[in-house]
Coordinates of C-alpha atoms in Angstrom, one line a residue:
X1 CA 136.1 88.7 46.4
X2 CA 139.4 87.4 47.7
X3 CA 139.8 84.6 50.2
X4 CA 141.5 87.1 52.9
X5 CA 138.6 88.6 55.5
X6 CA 138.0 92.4 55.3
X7 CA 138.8 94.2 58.5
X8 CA 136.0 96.7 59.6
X9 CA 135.9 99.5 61.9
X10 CA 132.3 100.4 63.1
X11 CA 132.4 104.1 64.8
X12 CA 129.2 103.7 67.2
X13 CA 129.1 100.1 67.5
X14 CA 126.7 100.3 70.6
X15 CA 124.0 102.3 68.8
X16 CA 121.2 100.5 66.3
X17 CA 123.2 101.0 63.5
X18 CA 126.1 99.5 64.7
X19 CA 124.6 97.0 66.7
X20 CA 122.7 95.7 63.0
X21 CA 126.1 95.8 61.2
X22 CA 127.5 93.4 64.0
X23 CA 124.7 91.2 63.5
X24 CA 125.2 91.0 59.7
X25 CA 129.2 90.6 60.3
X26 CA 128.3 87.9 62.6
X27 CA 126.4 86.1 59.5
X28 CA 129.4 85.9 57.2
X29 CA 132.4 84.9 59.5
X30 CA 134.8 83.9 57.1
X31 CA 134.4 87.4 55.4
X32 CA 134.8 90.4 58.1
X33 CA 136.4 90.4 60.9
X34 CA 136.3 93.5 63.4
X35 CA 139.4 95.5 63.5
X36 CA 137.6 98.3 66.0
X37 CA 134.7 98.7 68.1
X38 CA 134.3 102.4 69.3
X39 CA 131.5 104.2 71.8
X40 CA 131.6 107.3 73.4
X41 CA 130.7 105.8 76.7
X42 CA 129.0 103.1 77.1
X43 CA 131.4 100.9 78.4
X44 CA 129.7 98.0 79.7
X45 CA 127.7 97.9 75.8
X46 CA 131.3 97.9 74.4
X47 CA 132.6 95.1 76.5
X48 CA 130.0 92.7 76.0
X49 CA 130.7 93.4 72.7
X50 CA 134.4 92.9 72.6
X51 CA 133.7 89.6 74.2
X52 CA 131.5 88.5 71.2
X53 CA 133.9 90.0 68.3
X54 CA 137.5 90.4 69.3
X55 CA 138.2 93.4 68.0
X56 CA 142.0 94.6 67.7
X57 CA 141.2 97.8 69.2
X58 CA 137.9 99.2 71.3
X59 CA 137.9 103.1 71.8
X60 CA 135.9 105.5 74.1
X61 CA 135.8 109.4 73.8
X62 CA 134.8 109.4 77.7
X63 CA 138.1 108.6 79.9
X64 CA 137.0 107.3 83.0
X65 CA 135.0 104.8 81.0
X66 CA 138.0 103.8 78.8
X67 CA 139.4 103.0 82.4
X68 CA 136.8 101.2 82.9
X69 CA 137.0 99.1 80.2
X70 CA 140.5 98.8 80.5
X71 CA 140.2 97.0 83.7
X72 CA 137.4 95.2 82.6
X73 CA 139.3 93.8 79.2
X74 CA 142.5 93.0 81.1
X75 CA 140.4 90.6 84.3
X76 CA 138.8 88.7 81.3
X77 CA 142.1 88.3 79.3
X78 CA 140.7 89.7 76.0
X79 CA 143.6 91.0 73.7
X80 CA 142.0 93.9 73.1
X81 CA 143.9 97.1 73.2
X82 CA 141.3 100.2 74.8
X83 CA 141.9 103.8 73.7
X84 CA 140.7 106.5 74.7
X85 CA 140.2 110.5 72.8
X86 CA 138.1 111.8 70.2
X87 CA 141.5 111.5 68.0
X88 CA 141.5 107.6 68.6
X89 CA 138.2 107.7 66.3
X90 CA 140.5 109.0 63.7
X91 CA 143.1 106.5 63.9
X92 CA 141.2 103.4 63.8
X93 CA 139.2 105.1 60.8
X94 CA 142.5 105.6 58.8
X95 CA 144.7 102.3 60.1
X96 CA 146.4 100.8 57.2
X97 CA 144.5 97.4 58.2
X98 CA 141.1 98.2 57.8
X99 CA 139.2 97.7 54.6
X100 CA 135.9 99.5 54.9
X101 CA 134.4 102.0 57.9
X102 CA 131.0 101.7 59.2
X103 CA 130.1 106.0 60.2
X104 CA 127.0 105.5 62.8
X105 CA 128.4 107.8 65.1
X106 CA 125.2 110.5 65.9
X107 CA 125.7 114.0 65.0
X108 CA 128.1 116.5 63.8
X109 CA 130.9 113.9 66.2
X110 CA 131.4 111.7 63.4
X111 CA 132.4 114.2 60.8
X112 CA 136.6 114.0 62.0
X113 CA 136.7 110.1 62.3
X114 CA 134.5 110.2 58.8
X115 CA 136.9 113.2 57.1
X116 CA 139.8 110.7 58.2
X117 CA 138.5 107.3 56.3
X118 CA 137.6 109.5 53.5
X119 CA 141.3 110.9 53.7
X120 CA 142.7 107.1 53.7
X121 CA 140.7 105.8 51.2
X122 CA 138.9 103.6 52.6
X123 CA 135.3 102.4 51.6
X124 CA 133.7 104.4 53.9
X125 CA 129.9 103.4 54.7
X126 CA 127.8 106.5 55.6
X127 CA 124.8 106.1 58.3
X128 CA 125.7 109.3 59.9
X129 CA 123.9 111.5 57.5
X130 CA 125.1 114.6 59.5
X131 CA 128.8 114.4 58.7
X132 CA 127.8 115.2 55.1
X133 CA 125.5 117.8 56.1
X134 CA 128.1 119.6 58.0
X135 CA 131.2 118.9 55.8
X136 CA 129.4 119.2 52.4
X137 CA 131.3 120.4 49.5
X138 CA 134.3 119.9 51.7
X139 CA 133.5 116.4 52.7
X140 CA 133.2 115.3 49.1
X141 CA 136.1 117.2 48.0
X142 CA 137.9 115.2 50.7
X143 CA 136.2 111.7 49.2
X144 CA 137.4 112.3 45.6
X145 CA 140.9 113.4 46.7
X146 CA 141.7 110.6 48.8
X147 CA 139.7 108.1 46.6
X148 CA 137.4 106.6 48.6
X149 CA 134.5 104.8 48.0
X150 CA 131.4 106.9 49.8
X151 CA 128.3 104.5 50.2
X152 CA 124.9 105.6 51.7
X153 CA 123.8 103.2 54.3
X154 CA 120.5 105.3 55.3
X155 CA 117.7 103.2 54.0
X156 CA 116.3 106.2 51.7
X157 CA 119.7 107.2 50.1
X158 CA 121.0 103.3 49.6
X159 CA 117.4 103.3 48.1
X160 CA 118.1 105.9 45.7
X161 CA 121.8 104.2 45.0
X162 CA 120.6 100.9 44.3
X163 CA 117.8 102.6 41.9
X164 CA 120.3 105.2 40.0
X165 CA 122.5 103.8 36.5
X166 CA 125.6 102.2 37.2
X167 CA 127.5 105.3 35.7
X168 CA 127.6 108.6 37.7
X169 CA 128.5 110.4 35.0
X170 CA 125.1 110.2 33.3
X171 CA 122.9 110.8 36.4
X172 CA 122.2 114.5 35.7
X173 CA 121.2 114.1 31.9
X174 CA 119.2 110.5 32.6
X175 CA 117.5 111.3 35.6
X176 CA 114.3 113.4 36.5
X177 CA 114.4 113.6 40.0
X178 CA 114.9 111.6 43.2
X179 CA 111.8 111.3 45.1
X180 CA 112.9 110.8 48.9
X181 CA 110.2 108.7 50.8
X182 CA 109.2 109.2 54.2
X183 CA 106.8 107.3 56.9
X184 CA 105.5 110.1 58.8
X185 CA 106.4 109.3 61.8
X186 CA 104.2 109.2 65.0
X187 CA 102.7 112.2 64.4
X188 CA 101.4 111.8 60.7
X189 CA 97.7 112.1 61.8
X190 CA 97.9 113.8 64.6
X191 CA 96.4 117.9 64.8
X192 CA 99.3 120.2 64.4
X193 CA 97.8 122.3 67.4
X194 CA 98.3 119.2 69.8
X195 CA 102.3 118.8 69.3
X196 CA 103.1 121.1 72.3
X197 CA 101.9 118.3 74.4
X198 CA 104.5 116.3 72.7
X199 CA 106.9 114.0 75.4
X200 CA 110.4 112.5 74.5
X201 CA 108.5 108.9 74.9
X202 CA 105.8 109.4 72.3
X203 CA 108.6 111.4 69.9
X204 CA 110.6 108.4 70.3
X205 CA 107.7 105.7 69.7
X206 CA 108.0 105.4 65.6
X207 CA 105.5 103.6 64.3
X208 CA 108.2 101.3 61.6
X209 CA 111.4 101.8 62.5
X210 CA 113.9 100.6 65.8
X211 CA 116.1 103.7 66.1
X212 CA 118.2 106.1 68.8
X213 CA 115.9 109.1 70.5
X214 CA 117.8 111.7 68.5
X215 CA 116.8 110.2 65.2
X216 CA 113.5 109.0 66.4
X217 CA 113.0 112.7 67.5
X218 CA 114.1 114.3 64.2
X219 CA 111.7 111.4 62.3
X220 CA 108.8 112.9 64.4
X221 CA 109.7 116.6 63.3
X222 CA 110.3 115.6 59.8
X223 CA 113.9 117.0 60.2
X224 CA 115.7 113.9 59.2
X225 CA 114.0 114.1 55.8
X226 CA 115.7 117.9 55.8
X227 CA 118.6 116.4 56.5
X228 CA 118.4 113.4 53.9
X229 CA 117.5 115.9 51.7
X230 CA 120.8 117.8 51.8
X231 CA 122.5 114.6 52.0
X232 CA 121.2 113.4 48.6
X233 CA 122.1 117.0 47.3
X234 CA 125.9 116.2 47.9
X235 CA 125.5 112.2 47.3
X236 CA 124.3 112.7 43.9
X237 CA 125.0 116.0 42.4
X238 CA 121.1 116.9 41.5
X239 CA 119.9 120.5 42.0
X240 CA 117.9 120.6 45.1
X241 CA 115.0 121.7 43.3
X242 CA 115.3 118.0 41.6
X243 CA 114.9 115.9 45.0
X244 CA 111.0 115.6 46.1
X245 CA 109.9 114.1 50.2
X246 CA 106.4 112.0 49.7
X247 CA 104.6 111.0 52.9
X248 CA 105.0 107.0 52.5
X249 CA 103.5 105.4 55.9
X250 CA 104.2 101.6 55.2
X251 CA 107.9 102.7 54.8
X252 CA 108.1 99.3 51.8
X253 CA 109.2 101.6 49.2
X254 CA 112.4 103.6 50.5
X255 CA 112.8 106.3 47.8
X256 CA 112.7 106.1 44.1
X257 CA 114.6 107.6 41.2
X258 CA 112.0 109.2 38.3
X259 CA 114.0 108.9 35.1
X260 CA 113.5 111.4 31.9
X261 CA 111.3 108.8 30.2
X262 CA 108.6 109.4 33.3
X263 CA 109.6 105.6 34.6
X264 CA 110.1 105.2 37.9
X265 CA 112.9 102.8 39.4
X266 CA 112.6 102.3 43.7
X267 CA 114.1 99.7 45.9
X268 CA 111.4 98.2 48.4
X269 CA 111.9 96.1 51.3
X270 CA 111.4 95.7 54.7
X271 CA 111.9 98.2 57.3
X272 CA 115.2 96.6 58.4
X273 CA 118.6 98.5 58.5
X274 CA 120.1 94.9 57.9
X275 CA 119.3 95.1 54.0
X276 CA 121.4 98.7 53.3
X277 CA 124.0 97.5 55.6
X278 CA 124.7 94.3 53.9
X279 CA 124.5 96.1 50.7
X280 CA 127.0 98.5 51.7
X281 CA 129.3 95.8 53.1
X282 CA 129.3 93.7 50.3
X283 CA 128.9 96.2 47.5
X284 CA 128.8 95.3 44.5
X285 CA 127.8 92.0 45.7
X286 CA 124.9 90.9 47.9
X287 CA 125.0 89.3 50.6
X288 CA 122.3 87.5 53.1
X289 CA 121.7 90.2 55.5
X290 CA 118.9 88.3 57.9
X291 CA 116.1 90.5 57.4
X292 CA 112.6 88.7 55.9
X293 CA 111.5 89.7 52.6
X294 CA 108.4 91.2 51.6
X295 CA 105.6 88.8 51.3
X296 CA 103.6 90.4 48.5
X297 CA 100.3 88.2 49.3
X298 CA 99.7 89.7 52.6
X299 CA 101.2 92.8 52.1
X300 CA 98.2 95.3 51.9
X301 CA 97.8 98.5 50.4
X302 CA 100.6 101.1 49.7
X303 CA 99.4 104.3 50.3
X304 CA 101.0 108.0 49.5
X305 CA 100.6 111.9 50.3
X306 CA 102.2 115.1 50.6
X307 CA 104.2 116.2 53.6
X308 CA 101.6 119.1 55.6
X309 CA 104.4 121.9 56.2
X310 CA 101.9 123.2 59.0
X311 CA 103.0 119.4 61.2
X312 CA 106.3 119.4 59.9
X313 CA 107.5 123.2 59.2
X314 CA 111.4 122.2 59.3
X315 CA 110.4 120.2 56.2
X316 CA 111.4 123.3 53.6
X317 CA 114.4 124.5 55.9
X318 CA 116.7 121.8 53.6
X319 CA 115.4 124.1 50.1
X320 CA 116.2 127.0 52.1
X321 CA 119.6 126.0 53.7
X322 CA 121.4 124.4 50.3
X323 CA 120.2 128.0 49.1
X324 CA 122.0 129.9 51.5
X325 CA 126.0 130.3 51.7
X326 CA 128.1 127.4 51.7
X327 CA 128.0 126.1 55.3
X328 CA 124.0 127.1 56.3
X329 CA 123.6 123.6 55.9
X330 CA 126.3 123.2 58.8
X331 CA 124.5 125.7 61.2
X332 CA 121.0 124.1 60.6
X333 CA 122.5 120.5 61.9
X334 CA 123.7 122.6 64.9
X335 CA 120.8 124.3 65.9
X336 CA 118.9 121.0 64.9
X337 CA 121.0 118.4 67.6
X338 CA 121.0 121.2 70.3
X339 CA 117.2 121.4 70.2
X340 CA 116.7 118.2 70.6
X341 CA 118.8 117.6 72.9
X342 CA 116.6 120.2 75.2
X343 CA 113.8 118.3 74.3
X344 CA 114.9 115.1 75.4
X345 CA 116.1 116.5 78.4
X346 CA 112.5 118.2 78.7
X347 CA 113.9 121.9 78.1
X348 CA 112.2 122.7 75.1
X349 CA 108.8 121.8 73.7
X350 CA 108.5 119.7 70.6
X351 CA 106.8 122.2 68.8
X352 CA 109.8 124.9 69.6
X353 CA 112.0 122.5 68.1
X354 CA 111.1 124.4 64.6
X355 CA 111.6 127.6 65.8
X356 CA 115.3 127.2 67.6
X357 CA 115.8 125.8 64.0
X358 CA 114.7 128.5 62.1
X359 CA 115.9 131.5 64.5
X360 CA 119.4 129.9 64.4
X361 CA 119.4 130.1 60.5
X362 CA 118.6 133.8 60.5
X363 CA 121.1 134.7 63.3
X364 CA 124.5 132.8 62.1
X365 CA 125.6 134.0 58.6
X366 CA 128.6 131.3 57.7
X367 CA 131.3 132.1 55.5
X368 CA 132.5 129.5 53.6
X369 CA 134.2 126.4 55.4
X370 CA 137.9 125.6 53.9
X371 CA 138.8 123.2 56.7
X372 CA 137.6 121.0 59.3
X373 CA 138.4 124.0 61.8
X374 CA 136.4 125.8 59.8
X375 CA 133.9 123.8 59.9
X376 CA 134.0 123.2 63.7
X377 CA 134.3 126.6 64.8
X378 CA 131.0 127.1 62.5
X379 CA 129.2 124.2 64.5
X380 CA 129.8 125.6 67.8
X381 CA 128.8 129.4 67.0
X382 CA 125.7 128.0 65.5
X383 CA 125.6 125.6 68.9
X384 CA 125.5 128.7 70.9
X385 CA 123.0 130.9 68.7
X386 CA 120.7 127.7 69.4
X387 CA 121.4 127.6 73.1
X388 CA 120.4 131.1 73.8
X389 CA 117.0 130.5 71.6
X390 CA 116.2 127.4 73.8
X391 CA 116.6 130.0 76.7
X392 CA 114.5 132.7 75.4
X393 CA 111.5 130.1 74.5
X394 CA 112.0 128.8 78.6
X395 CA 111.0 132.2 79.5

């Protein structure tokens, strides 16, 4: 690597994923340095975190607490310039200083600031699944044109990365299938009768992982495995019928590759977002990343089984969606982040979160998406569609 630090922009520094890629950063001083910090508005997060990192630039979607921060930068005499706009995202994403882009903004938000790294070239690191899901071919296209380097960050798809050949090119005739590995969530066990009793705090209560309630929710419904599944449809070119979930509870192995030969390549670690962060940063070196490796002596049995469609029925709507018209996948993600936001806001029961879902597919027929208004305008119909099902089922 050269001697010069790599500048880094992390879109959703405050959340878990960007709060783990500040703590690696924070390992390897004399290699990054933090061009921009950005929130949507958690301003008191952000400046605590502008005092630790210096950024050049902190930005928040919401104004007033932009104005906020403003006020709060300038009394502490941090040269930090505060912006403020959903367009900031994109222009600290594309600025000619910044090496690499850390995407852990939630939701179908991050797909712009994403689009616009992708756009620049920039090595763009990918935690938020759901830009991909709702760009797709279109996100991709945008990758290759503007030659930039696209790498997964979600443990399950840098999984997959680390385990696939060096060459891209020979994935399809070398490889089997990807087999996507998921922990089960809180709910693994539990009597798919019983999940209308479901609240936001035992949803959010995963059994392996430190996450955000909108992922922790959509790892209780199995829907983040829809998602990843999509996902590793447009990562890595397989057919979907080539990409397999398996119930994996310990969450140690996170996803293997199944090669033509029957062997079986998988990445296995601990359940730390540290390791596919580091990974991502440093690619295609390693770096230490903090987290503790596996100690093999004490580490027990590894255990496997098939996901139970009756617990988790939005399982088979990612088959279903990449079969549909180009953009389904789009209104699914929709539909998906609207329900769960009625759930968390105690709206909607868990168990209707399968049925906004699937009423929201059969309702929005997409033609296909040629731009990001497109693509937006396709959000908020299906946005809508789901809103009124979250209605009906409060009747």
């Amino acid at each position: 690597m050269s001697d010069a630090p790599q500048f880094i922009t992390i879109l959703g520094s405050t959340g878990s994923i960007g709060q783990n890629t500040l703590d690696v950063v924070a390992r390897h001083p004399g290699r990054y340095r933090v061009f921009a910090l950005t929130a949507a508005r958690q301003d008191e997060a952000l400046f605590e975190q502008c005092r630790a990192f210096q950024p050049r630039v902190a930005v928040l979607v919401d104004a007033a607490a932009a104005a906020r921060l403003r006020e709060r930068v300038r009394e502490a005499g941090l040269a930090v310039e505060v912006r403020q706009g959903a367009q900031a995202l994109c222009e600290v994403s594309e600025a000619p200083e910044v090496h690499a882009v850390m995407a852990a903004i939630v939701g179908a938000a991050g797909l712009a600031p994403s689009l616009a790294a992708a756009r620049a070239g920039k090595k763009l690191l990918l935690a938020n699944k759901e830009a991909l899901v709702v760009g797709g071919d279109l996100f991709m296209d945008t990758v290759r044109a503007g030659g930039a380097t696209l790498l997964p960050i979600d443990s399950e798809h840098s999984a997959v990365f680390q385990s696939l050949p060096e060459d891209p090119a020979s994935w399809d005739r070398r490889v089997d299938k990807i087999v996507l590995t998921a922990s089960g969530g809180p709910f693994r066990t539990r009597a798919p009768g019983t999940l209308a009793e479901v609240t936001p705090e035992q949803a959010c209560a995963h059994p392996n992982w430190v996450m955000g309630r909108k992922i922790s929710v959509d790892s209780a419904t199995m829907m983040n495995k829809a998602l990843e599944v999509i996902e590793a449809r447009y990562l890595f070119g397989l057919a979907p019928e080539r990409i397999e979930v398996v119930i994996h509870p310990q969450s140690v192995i996170h996803s293997m590759v199944q090669y033509r030969d029957g062997s079986i390549v998988a990445q296995l670690g601990t359940p730390d977002m540290r390791v596919p962060i580091a990974y991502g940063l440093a690619w295609p070196e390693r770096i230490a990343s903090g987290a503790s490796a596996l100690d093999f002596a004490t580490l027990g049995t590894l255990s496997f089984e098939s996901a139970d469609e009756a617990r988790f029925p939005g399982l088979p709507l990612a088959w279903s969606a990449l079969r549909g018209p180009a953009g389904t996948t789009a209104v699914l993600n929709a539909a998906n982040e609207e329900a769960v936001a009625a759930f968390l806001d105690r709206r909607l029961r868990f168990d209707h979160i399968h049925a906004v879902n699937d009423a929201t597919l059969q309702r929005v027929s997409p033609s296909k998406p040629q731009s990001l208004a497109d693509l937006l305008a396709l959000d908020e119909e299906a946005r809508a569609c789901a809103r009124q099902q979250v209605t009906r089922l409060q009747t």
